[in-house]
Coordinates of C-alpha atoms (C1' of nucleotides) in Angstrom, one line a residue:
Chain A
M22 CA -10.7 1.4 -9.5
T23 CA -13.8 0.7 -9.9
T24 CA -14.9 -2.8 -11.3
T25 CA -16.6 -6.0 -10.7
D26 CA -14.3 -8.5 -11.8
K27 CA -12.8 -10.9 -9.6
L28 CA -9.6 -10.5 -7.5
P29 CA -6.7 -12.4 -8.7
T30 CA -6.1 -15.0 -5.9
R31 CA -3.6 -14.9 -3.3
R32 CA -2.2 -18.3 -4.9
E33 CA -2.3 -17.0 -8.6
N34 CA -0.6 -13.7 -8.4
F35 CA -0.3 -12.3 -4.0
S36 CA 1.6 -9.1 -5.4
E37 CA -1.2 -8.5 -7.7
W38 CA -3.9 -9.4 -5.4
Y39 CA -2.2 -6.9 -3.0
N40 CA -2.3 -4.0 -5.5
Q41 CA -5.6 -4.2 -6.7
I42 CA -7.0 -4.7 -3.0
V43 CA -5.3 -1.2 -2.0
Q44 CA -7.1 0.4 -5.2
R45 CA -10.4 -1.3 -5.4
A46 CA -11.0 -1.1 -1.7
E47 CA -10.0 2.6 -1.9
L48 CA -7.6 2.6 0.9
A49 CA -4.7 4.6 -1.7
D50 CA -4.0 5.5 -5.1
Y51 CA -1.0 6.3 -7.2
A52 CA 0.2 9.8 -7.6
P53 CA 1.2 12.0 -10.7
V54 CA 4.9 11.5 -9.4
R55 CA 6.4 7.9 -9.5
G56 CA 6.7 6.0 -6.4
C57 CA 4.3 8.4 -4.6
M58 CA 0.6 7.7 -3.4
V59 CA -2.4 9.1 -2.2
V60 CA -3.6 7.8 0.9
R61 CA -7.6 8.0 0.3
P62 CA -10.2 8.6 3.1
Y63 CA -10.6 5.5 3.8
G64 CA -6.9 4.4 4.0
W65 CA -6.1 7.6 6.1
A66 CA -9.3 6.7 8.6
L67 CA -7.3 3.2 9.3
W68 CA -4.2 5.6 9.6
E69 CA -6.1 7.6 12.3
N70 CA -7.0 4.6 14.3
I71 CA -3.8 3.3 14.3
Q72 CA -2.4 6.8 15.5
M73 CA -5.0 7.0 18.3
A74 CA -4.1 3.5 19.4
L75 CA -0.2 4.0 19.4
D76 CA -0.6 7.8 20.6
R77 CA -2.5 6.6 23.5
R78 CA 0.3 4.5 24.7
F79 CA 2.9 6.8 23.7
K80 CA 1.3 9.1 26.1
A81 CA 0.8 6.5 28.7
T82 CA 4.5 6.0 28.6
G83 CA 5.8 9.7 29.2
H84 CA 5.7 11.0 26.0
V85 CA 4.9 14.4 24.4
N86 CA 4.4 15.3 20.5
A87 CA 6.6 18.0 19.0
A88 CA 6.9 18.6 15.3
F89 CA 10.2 19.6 13.9
P90 CA 10.7 20.6 10.1
L91 CA 10.1 18.8 7.1
L92 CA 13.9 20.8 5.7
I93 CA 17.3 19.8 7.0
P94 CA 20.7 21.5 6.3
K95 CA 22.7 18.9 4.2
S96 CA 25.4 19.4 6.3
F97 CA 23.5 17.8 9.4
L98 CA 23.0 14.4 7.8
E99 CA 27.4 14.4 7.2
K100 CA 27.9 14.8 11.0
E101 CA 27.1 10.7 12.0
K102 CA 29.5 9.0 9.7
E103 CA 27.5 5.9 9.6
H104 CA 23.8 7.9 9.2
V105 CA 25.7 9.7 6.0
E106 CA 26.5 6.4 4.5
G107 CA 22.9 4.8 4.7
F108 CA 21.3 7.5 3.6
S109 CA 22.9 9.2 1.2
P110 CA 21.8 7.2 -2.1
E111 CA 18.2 8.0 -1.3
L112 CA 18.0 11.3 -0.3
A113 CA 15.6 14.4 -2.0
V114 CA 18.1 17.5 -1.9
V115 CA 16.4 21.1 -2.8
T116 CA 19.2 23.6 -3.7
I117 CA 17.0 26.5 -5.3
G118 CA 14.4 28.4 -3.3
G119 CA 13.0 31.6 -4.0
G120 CA 14.4 31.4 -7.5
E121 CA 18.1 31.6 -6.1
T122 CA 20.4 28.5 -5.7
L123 CA 20.7 28.4 -2.2
E124 CA 24.0 28.4 -0.4
E125 CA 23.8 25.4 1.6
P126 CA 21.8 22.5 -0.1
L127 CA 18.6 21.4 2.2
I128 CA 17.4 17.4 2.6
V129 CA 13.9 16.9 2.5
R130 CA 14.2 14.4 5.9
P131 CA 14.8 10.8 5.4
T132 CA 14.4 10.4 9.1
S133 CA 14.9 13.3 12.1
E134 CA 17.7 12.4 14.0
T135 CA 20.2 15.2 13.0
I136 CA 17.8 17.9 13.1
I137 CA 16.2 16.9 16.5
G138 CA 19.6 16.1 17.8
Y139 CA 21.0 19.5 17.1
M140 CA 17.8 20.5 18.9
Y141 CA 18.4 18.6 21.8
S142 CA 22.1 20.0 22.3
K143 CA 20.6 23.7 22.8
W144 CA 17.7 22.2 25.1
I145 CA 19.6 19.8 27.3
K146 CA 22.2 21.3 29.7
S147 CA 21.9 19.1 32.7
Y148 CA 20.8 15.6 34.5
R149 CA 17.2 17.6 35.5
D150 CA 16.6 18.1 31.9
L151 CA 16.4 14.3 30.8
P152 CA 15.0 12.2 30.1
L153 CA 13.8 14.1 27.0
L154 CA 10.7 12.1 25.6
I155 CA 9.3 13.6 22.5
N156 CA 8.0 12.1 19.3
Q157 CA 6.6 13.6 16.2
W158 CA 4.0 12.3 13.8
G159 CA 4.8 13.7 10.1
N160 CA 6.1 12.4 6.6
V161 CA 9.8 11.7 5.3
V162 CA 11.0 11.2 2.2
R163 CA 13.5 8.4 1.1
W164 CA 14.2 8.5 -2.9
E165 CA 13.6 4.5 -3.7
L166 CA 14.2 2.7 -6.6
R167 CA 11.2 -0.2 -6.1
T168 CA 8.1 1.0 -5.0
R169 CA 4.8 -0.3 -3.6
L170 CA 1.6 1.0 -2.1
F171 CA 2.3 1.4 1.4
L172 CA 5.2 -0.9 1.7
R173 CA 7.6 1.3 0.1
T174 CA 6.8 4.8 -1.3
L175 CA 9.0 7.9 -1.9
E176 CA 7.1 9.7 0.7
F177 CA 5.4 8.0 3.5
Y178 CA 3.5 9.0 6.8
W179 CA 4.9 7.7 10.4
Q180 CA 5.4 8.4 13.8
E181 CA 9.2 8.9 15.3
G182 CA 10.2 9.1 18.9
H183 CA 13.6 10.7 19.8
T184 CA 14.4 10.5 23.8
A185 CA 17.7 11.3 25.3
H186 CA 18.6 9.7 28.5
A187 CA 21.1 10.4 31.4
T188 CA 22.8 6.7 31.3
S189 CA 22.9 4.0 28.6
E190 CA 20.7 1.3 30.8
E191 CA 18.2 4.1 30.8
A192 CA 18.3 4.2 27.2
E193 CA 18.4 0.5 26.5
E194 CA 15.3 0.4 28.7
E195 CA 13.4 2.8 26.8
T196 CA 14.4 1.3 23.7
L197 CA 13.0 -2.2 24.8
R198 CA 9.7 -0.7 26.2
M199 CA 8.7 1.0 22.9
L200 CA 9.3 -2.2 21.0
N201 CA 7.2 -3.5 23.5
V202 CA 4.4 -1.0 23.0
Y203 CA 4.7 -1.6 19.2
A204 CA 4.4 -5.5 19.8
D205 CA 1.5 -4.5 22.2
F206 CA 0.1 -2.5 19.1
A207 CA 0.3 -5.3 16.3
V208 CA -1.3 -7.7 18.7
N209 CA -4.0 -6.1 20.6
E210 CA -5.0 -3.8 18.1
G211 CA -4.1 -5.0 14.3
A212 CA -4.6 -8.8 15.4
L213 CA -1.1 -9.3 14.1
P214 CA 1.4 -12.1 15.7
V215 CA 4.7 -10.5 15.6
I216 CA 8.5 -11.4 16.3
A217 CA 10.2 -8.9 18.8
G218 CA 14.0 -9.5 17.8
L219 CA 17.5 -7.8 17.8
K220 CA 18.6 -6.7 13.9
S221 CA 21.9 -8.1 13.2
D222 CA 24.8 -5.7 12.1
K223 CA 24.3 -5.7 8.8
E224 CA 20.6 -4.9 8.9
K225 CA 20.6 -2.3 11.7
F226 CA 20.0 1.3 11.3
A227 CA 22.3 3.6 10.1
G228 CA 23.8 5.1 13.3
A229 CA 22.5 2.9 15.5
V230 CA 24.5 1.0 18.3
R231 CA 21.5 -1.6 18.1
S232 CA 18.3 -2.0 16.6
Y233 CA 15.1 -4.0 17.7
T234 CA 12.0 -4.7 15.3
I235 CA 9.0 -6.6 15.3
E236 CA 9.1 -8.7 12.4
A237 CA 5.4 -10.2 10.9
M238 CA 4.7 -12.7 8.2
M239 CA 2.7 -11.9 5.0
G240 CA 0.4 -14.1 3.6
D241 CA 2.9 -15.3 0.8
T242 CA 5.3 -16.5 4.0
R243 CA 7.4 -13.2 3.4
A244 CA 8.8 -11.1 6.3
L245 CA 7.5 -7.9 6.8
Q246 CA 9.7 -5.3 9.3
S247 CA 6.8 -3.5 11.0
G248 CA 8.0 -1.3 13.8
T249 CA 11.7 -0.7 14.6
S250 CA 13.5 1.0 17.7
H251 CA 16.8 1.9 18.2
F252 CA 19.5 2.3 20.6
L253 CA 21.5 5.1 19.2
G254 CA 24.3 5.1 22.0
Q255 CA 26.1 8.5 22.2
N256 CA 26.6 8.4 18.3
F257 CA 24.4 11.2 17.7
A258 CA 25.2 13.2 20.9
R259 CA 28.9 13.2 20.0
A260 CA 27.7 14.3 16.3
F261 CA 25.4 17.0 17.6
D262 CA 26.8 17.9 21.0
I263 CA 24.4 16.7 23.2
Q264 CA 25.9 17.3 27.0
F265 CA 24.5 17.6 30.1
L266 CA 26.1 18.1 33.4
D267 CA 26.2 15.1 35.3
W268 CA 25.0 14.7 39.4
N269 CA 29.1 14.7 39.9
N270 CA 29.2 18.5 38.1
E271 CA 30.9 16.3 35.2
M272 CA 30.2 16.6 31.5
Q273 CA 28.8 13.9 29.8
Y274 CA 27.1 12.7 26.5
A275 CA 23.7 12.1 26.6
W276 CA 22.3 8.4 25.2
T277 CA 19.7 8.7 22.7
T278 CA 17.0 6.2 21.3
S279 CA 14.6 6.7 18.3
W280 CA 12.1 4.8 17.1
G281 CA 9.4 4.6 14.2
L282 CA 6.5 3.1 13.1
S283 CA 5.0 3.6 9.8
T284 CA 1.8 3.5 7.2
R285 CA 3.7 0.1 6.1
I286 CA 2.0 -1.1 8.9
I287 CA -1.5 -0.5 6.6
G288 CA 0.7 -3.1 4.1
A289 CA 1.0 -5.4 7.0
I290 CA -2.7 -5.4 7.8
I291 CA -3.4 -6.1 4.4
M292 CA -1.1 -9.1 4.0
T293 CA -1.7 -10.2 6.9
H294 CA -5.3 -10.9 7.0
G295 CA -6.9 -10.4 3.5
D296 CA -8.2 -13.3 1.7
D297 CA -9.5 -13.9 -1.8
K298 CA -12.6 -11.6 -1.5
G299 CA -10.7 -8.7 -0.5
L300 CA -9.4 -7.0 2.6
I301 CA -10.3 -8.0 5.7
L302 CA -9.6 -5.3 8.6
P303 CA -8.8 -5.5 12.1
P304 CA -12.0 -4.8 14.6
R305 CA -10.3 -2.5 16.4
L306 CA -8.6 -0.2 13.8
A307 CA -11.7 -0.8 11.6
P308 CA -13.1 2.3 10.1
I309 CA -16.3 1.1 9.7
Q310 CA -16.6 -1.4 12.2
A311 CA -20.3 -3.2 11.2
V312 CA -22.0 -2.1 8.1
I313 CA -26.2 -2.0 7.7
I314 CA -27.6 -3.2 4.5
P315 CA -31.2 -2.8 4.1
I316 CA -33.3 -5.1 1.8
Y317 CA -36.4 -4.8 0.3
K318 CA -38.5 -4.9 -2.8
S319 CA -42.0 -2.6 -1.9
D320 CA -42.1 1.3 -0.8
Q321 CA -44.2 -0.5 1.9
E322 CA -41.7 -3.2 2.9
K323 CA -38.7 -0.4 2.6
K324 CA -40.5 1.8 5.0
A325 CA -40.7 -1.0 7.7
V326 CA -37.1 -1.9 7.3
M327 CA -35.4 2.2 7.1
E328 CA -37.4 2.1 10.7
S329 CA -35.8 -0.8 11.6
V330 CA -32.4 0.2 10.6
E331 CA -32.7 3.3 12.2
R332 CA -33.2 1.6 15.2
V333 CA -30.4 -0.6 15.1
R334 CA -28.3 2.6 14.4
Q335 CA -29.2 3.9 17.5
E336 CA -28.8 1.2 19.5
L337 CA -25.4 0.9 17.5
A338 CA -24.0 4.1 18.2
G339 CA -21.4 3.1 20.4
F340 CA -19.6 1.7 17.6
R341 CA -18.6 2.9 13.9
I342 CA -21.3 2.1 11.8
K343 CA -22.1 2.7 7.8
V344 CA -25.6 2.3 6.6
D345 CA -25.5 1.8 3.1
D346 CA -29.1 3.0 1.4
R347 CA -27.7 3.3 -1.9
A348 CA -30.7 2.8 -4.3
E349 CA -28.9 1.9 -7.3
V350 CA -27.2 -1.1 -6.5
T351 CA -28.4 -4.7 -5.4
P352 CA -27.9 -5.6 -1.8
G353 CA -25.8 -8.7 -3.5
F354 CA -23.5 -6.2 -4.9
K355 CA -22.8 -4.1 -1.8
F356 CA -22.0 -7.5 0.1
N357 CA -19.4 -8.1 -2.1
D358 CA -18.3 -4.4 -2.3
W359 CA -18.2 -3.9 1.6
E360 CA -16.2 -7.6 1.6
M361 CA -13.7 -6.0 -0.4
R362 CA -13.4 -3.1 2.0
G363 CA -13.0 -5.5 4.7
V364 CA -15.5 -4.4 7.0
P365 CA -15.6 -7.1 9.8
L366 CA -19.5 -7.1 10.2
R367 CA -22.1 -7.1 8.0
I368 CA -25.7 -6.3 9.5
E369 CA -29.0 -7.4 6.8
I370 CA -32.0 -5.7 7.5
G371 CA -34.8 -7.2 5.4
P372 CA -38.5 -7.9 5.4
K373 CA -38.1 -11.1 6.8
D374 CA -36.1 -9.7 9.9
V375 CA -38.2 -7.0 10.4
E376 CA -41.3 -9.8 11.0
N377 CA -39.3 -11.4 13.8
N378 CA -37.6 -8.2 15.0
C379 CA -34.3 -9.8 14.1
V380 CA -31.4 -9.0 12.1
T381 CA -28.9 -11.0 10.0
L382 CA -25.5 -10.7 11.2
A383 CA -22.4 -11.7 9.1
R384 CA -18.9 -12.0 10.2
R385 CA -16.2 -11.0 7.6
D386 CA -13.6 -13.7 8.4
L387 CA -16.0 -16.3 8.2
P388 CA -17.3 -16.4 4.3
G389 CA -20.6 -17.8 3.6
K390 CA -23.1 -19.7 6.0
A391 CA -20.4 -20.5 8.4
G392 CA -20.4 -16.4 9.1
K393 CA -24.2 -15.6 9.6
S394 CA -26.4 -15.6 12.2
L395 CA -29.8 -14.5 13.1
L396 CA -29.9 -12.4 16.1
S397 CA -32.9 -10.5 17.9
Q398 CA -32.8 -6.6 17.8
Q399 CA -32.8 -6.6 21.8
N400 CA -29.4 -6.7 23.3
L401 CA -27.6 -6.4 20.0
S402 CA -24.8 -3.8 20.9
Q403 CA -23.5 -6.9 23.3
A404 CA -23.7 -9.4 20.8
V405 CA -21.6 -6.7 18.2
T406 CA -19.4 -6.2 20.9
Q407 CA -18.4 -10.0 21.5
S408 CA -18.9 -10.8 17.7
L409 CA -15.9 -7.9 17.4
D410 CA -14.2 -9.4 19.8
E411 CA -14.3 -12.7 18.5
I412 CA -13.0 -11.7 15.2
H413 CA -10.1 -10.2 16.6
T414 CA -9.0 -13.1 18.1
A415 CA -9.9 -15.3 15.4
L416 CA -7.7 -13.3 12.9
Y417 CA -5.1 -13.5 15.4
D418 CA -5.4 -16.7 15.7
R419 CA -5.0 -17.6 12.0
A420 CA -2.5 -15.4 11.4
L421 CA -0.5 -17.2 14.3
A422 CA -1.2 -20.7 13.2
F423 CA -0.3 -19.7 9.4
R424 CA 3.2 -18.3 11.0
Q425 CA 4.0 -21.3 12.9
A426 CA 3.0 -23.5 9.8
N427 CA 5.4 -22.3 7.5
T428 CA 8.1 -21.3 10.0
H429 CA 11.0 -24.6 9.9
D430 CA 13.7 -25.6 12.0
P431 CA 16.4 -27.0 8.8
V432 CA 18.4 -29.8 9.7
D433 CA 21.3 -28.4 7.8
Y434 CA 22.1 -25.8 5.1
A435 CA 20.6 -27.5 2.4
A436 CA 17.6 -27.7 4.3
L437 CA 17.8 -24.0 5.1
T438 CA 18.1 -22.8 1.6
E439 CA 14.7 -25.1 1.1
A440 CA 12.8 -23.8 3.9
V441 CA 13.5 -19.6 3.0
A442 CA 11.8 -20.6 -0.5
N443 CA 8.5 -21.2 1.0
G444 CA 8.7 -19.9 4.4
W445 CA 10.3 -18.7 7.6
A446 CA 13.6 -20.5 9.0
Y447 CA 14.6 -20.5 12.7
S448 CA 18.1 -21.8 13.1
W449 CA 21.2 -21.0 15.0
W450 CA 23.4 -18.6 13.6
C451 CA 26.9 -18.0 14.8
E452 CA 26.6 -14.2 14.3
N453 CA 29.5 -13.7 11.7
P454 CA 28.4 -11.4 8.8
E455 CA 29.9 -13.7 6.3
C456 CA 27.4 -16.7 6.8
E457 CA 24.7 -14.2 6.8
A458 CA 26.0 -12.9 3.4
R459 CA 26.1 -16.6 2.2
V460 CA 22.6 -17.1 2.9
K461 CA 21.6 -14.1 1.0
D462 CA 23.5 -14.5 -1.9
D463 CA 22.5 -18.2 -2.1
T464 CA 18.5 -17.7 -1.3
K465 CA 18.0 -13.8 -1.1
A466 CA 16.8 -14.3 2.2
T467 CA 18.3 -11.9 4.9
T468 CA 18.5 -12.3 8.8
R469 CA 14.6 -10.8 9.9
C470 CA 15.6 -11.0 14.0
I471 CA 17.4 -12.9 16.1
P472 CA 14.2 -13.0 18.8
L473 CA 14.5 -12.0 21.9
D474 CA 12.9 -15.1 23.2
Q475 CA 15.5 -17.8 23.1
P476 CA 15.7 -21.6 23.7
D477 CA 17.9 -22.7 26.3
G478 CA 21.6 -23.7 25.3
T479 CA 23.7 -23.3 22.5
G480 CA 23.7 -24.6 19.0
A481 CA 25.7 -24.9 15.3
C482 CA 25.6 -22.3 13.2
I483 CA 23.4 -23.5 10.4
V484 CA 25.9 -22.4 7.9
C485 CA 29.3 -22.9 9.3
G486 CA 28.9 -25.2 12.0
K487 CA 30.6 -23.1 14.4
P488 CA 29.3 -22.9 17.7
A489 CA 26.1 -20.6 18.3
R490 CA 24.8 -18.6 21.2
R491 CA 21.5 -17.8 19.7
K492 CA 19.1 -18.9 16.8
V493 CA 17.7 -16.3 13.8
I494 CA 15.0 -15.9 11.5
F495 CA 16.5 -15.9 7.8
A496 CA 13.4 -14.9 5.5
R497 CA 12.5 -13.3 1.8
A498 CA 11.4 -10.1 3.2
Y499 CA 9.8 -7.2 1.4
Chain B
rC13 C1' 21.6 2.4 -13.7
rG14 C1' 21.9 -3.2 -16.4
rG15 C1' 17.9 -6.8 -19.1
rG16 C1' 12.9 -7.4 -20.7
rG17 C1' 8.3 -5.3 -22.1
rU18 C1' 4.2 -1.7 -22.6
rG19 C1' 1.7 3.3 -24.2
rU20 C1' -5.6 3.7 -28.2
rG21 C1' -11.9 7.5 -23.7
rG22 C1' -11.5 6.6 -16.2
rC23 C1' -10.4 0.9 -16.2
rG24 C1' -9.1 -3.5 -19.9
rC25 C1' -8.4 -4.2 -24.4
rA26 C1' -9.2 -4.7 -30.2
rG27 C1' -7.7 -1.8 -34.8
rU28 C1' -1.1 -1.6 -36.9
rU29 C1' 0.5 -6.7 -40.8
rC30 C1' -1.6 -4.1 -46.1
rG31 C1' -2.2 3.9 -44.4
rG32 C1' -8.5 5.7 -46.3
rU33 C1' -13.1 10.2 -41.3
rA34 C1' -11.7 5.3 -34.1
rG35 C1' -14.6 0.6 -31.9
rC36 C1' -16.0 -3.3 -28.1
rG37 C1' -16.7 -4.6 -22.6
rC38 C1' -17.2 -2.6 -17.9
rA39 C1' -17.4 2.1 -15.5
rC40 C1' -20.1 7.0 -15.8
rC41 C1' -25.4 10.0 -17.0
rG42 C1' -31.3 9.8 -17.6
rC43 C1' -35.9 6.8 -17.7
rG44 C1' -38.3 2.5 -16.4
rU45 C1' -38.5 -2.3 -14.4
rU46 C1' -35.7 -4.8 -10.2
rU47 C1' -33.8 -5.5 -5.1
rG48 C1' -32.3 -11.8 0.9
rG49 C1' -25.0 -13.2 -3.0
rG50 C1' -21.8 -8.9 -8.3
rA51 C1' -30.0 -7.3 -11.7
rC52 C1' -32.0 -6.0 -16.4
rG53 C1' -34.0 -2.7 -20.9
rC54 C1' -34.0 1.6 -23.9
rG55 C1' -31.3 6.5 -24.9
rG56 C1' -27.1 9.2 -23.9
rG57 C1' -21.4 11.9 -23.2
rG58 C1' -16.6 11.0 -22.9
rG59 C1' -10.6 9.6 -27.1
rU60 C1' -5.9 16.1 -30.9
rC61 C1' -4.7 7.0 -30.5
rG62 C1' 1.9 9.0 -24.8
rG63 C1' 5.2 13.9 -26.8
rC64 C1' 8.0 16.3 -31.0
rG65 C1' 9.4 16.2 -36.0
rG66 C1' 9.3 13.4 -41.0
rU67 C1' 7.2 11.1 -45.1
rU68 C1' 2.3 11.2 -47.7
rC69 C1' -3.2 14.1 -51.1
rG70 C1' -4.2 11.7 -46.7
rA71 C1' -0.9 8.5 -40.4
rG72 C1' -3.4 5.1 -34.6
rU73 C1' -0.8 2.3 -38.5
rC74 C1' 5.3 4.1 -41.9
rC75 C1' 10.5 6.5 -40.3
rG76 C1' 13.5 9.7 -36.9
rC77 C1' 14.3 11.2 -32.0
rC78 C1' 12.4 11.9 -26.9
rC79 C1' 9.1 10.4 -22.7
rG80 C1' 6.1 7.6 -19.5
rC81 C1' 5.1 3.4 -16.6
rC82 C1' 5.7 -1.9 -15.5
rC83 C1' 8.3 -6.7 -14.5
rC84 C1' 13.1 -8.6 -13.2
rG85 C1' 18.2 -7.4 -10.8
rA86 C1' 21.8 -4.0 -7.1
rC87 C1' 19.6 -0.5 -2.1
rC88 C1' 15.7 0.4 1.4
rA89 C1' 10.8 1.7 6.8

RNA sequence: CGGGGUGUGGCGCAGUUCGGUAGCGCACCGCGUUUGGGACGCGGGGGUCGGCGGUUCGAGUCCGCCCGCCCCGACCA
């Protein structure tokens, strides 16, 4: 989409604001098949930075990468009861191959627990083979009815970690370790404040014993599940016969986990940090950390400016830098263009800067004059490092303040229904599914998670008034 | 799958009431002037009007069937 029209504001029409940013910033475009997306180079560059930041953390916690097949025998899905019930409605099934009807239909993986479970049963014989810690980067297909770019598409890209352990304790520990990896990534790379917590039975992954999640609040106050980590108990081990001989020479089923984070996180970044001028990318993930815009009138000025630009570019070689030297658009157009695309820093270099051996630095998160400063070309690299760090912190602080301002602690059920109409409710809950269902029926809000951090003491369930041990977050979600 | 809407150059739309040789804005291409917050002038290219069938001398426009997409609901990383 190429247009100079203004974006709708977030207040006017949040979902249209989101759709237009995705396309105008050239992150993604609609594919010819309904519900599928093309991730464009700028969006994929962002995903690559996400992958690198996560992969580093996976390796640091002892995991290795592998690749499992896209096609899975249909019967595999059917081996775990809850799992098949959870996924059946959204499977893409291949029934013909090479012009022949297949003896057994193949499904396009909606997730890989089953085929990885099958392989693990072949590979795991002894406690000495454990833990087995494998991750894969790939794509999966889920036949969703209502789709949005990045948030919910038929096909999406993600990583899925699958681990097997000798004891329940070890597996549970792994589940929480990876949840913390996601939280650390969200906070320190994406500047996304997230709440780590436990999913209710209703909201957990089909086939899991317990699911954990990191939940983030978007700019319209709706919640987005941004990463999940599951303790699978022995469910898949029993279904796929993953058995090992333990220290006492006895056969035992392994304990498994799985954890995933998808391109949906890009939606979280857009909807958490973006403003009415467009995208704002967190500096540590941004494909372009600073864009240099040369400004000149005459050829003579151009020569001097471009020399300066080249010097600055070399000074900043350690950053992801783009020089926008397009001749066919004005600097003013470029300012707006790169703001739309969320580049954290803009460096303007014009005749006045050349004369004073300076550059003009503008922060994306602070619009207009407030974010502009005049900097010496000496030690610019240091100033850019500092500025990017400041932007990261400012984005995180702003998002956290927004979440806090929109998280309520309702006094009664009536107040709860009001709270979830424009924010989150953080309330005592007795953990009875009927209370959860009632809130959903009345308000469309679901339980997002039972935060791991809990206040002391106990309370009364916000719905039924019975004793409650823990507080939960109710919110409308994507 | 239920309810509502919509389909005309890449995008946004007008034209449909009352049938008569398809138009506007933006984008795109060329030349020139511009350039510190979305430049301007002149010239140019691009559409079998969602598809199929029918009525008619003639269909974007009338009739029938089909298809796609969007919004709202049930399901979901």
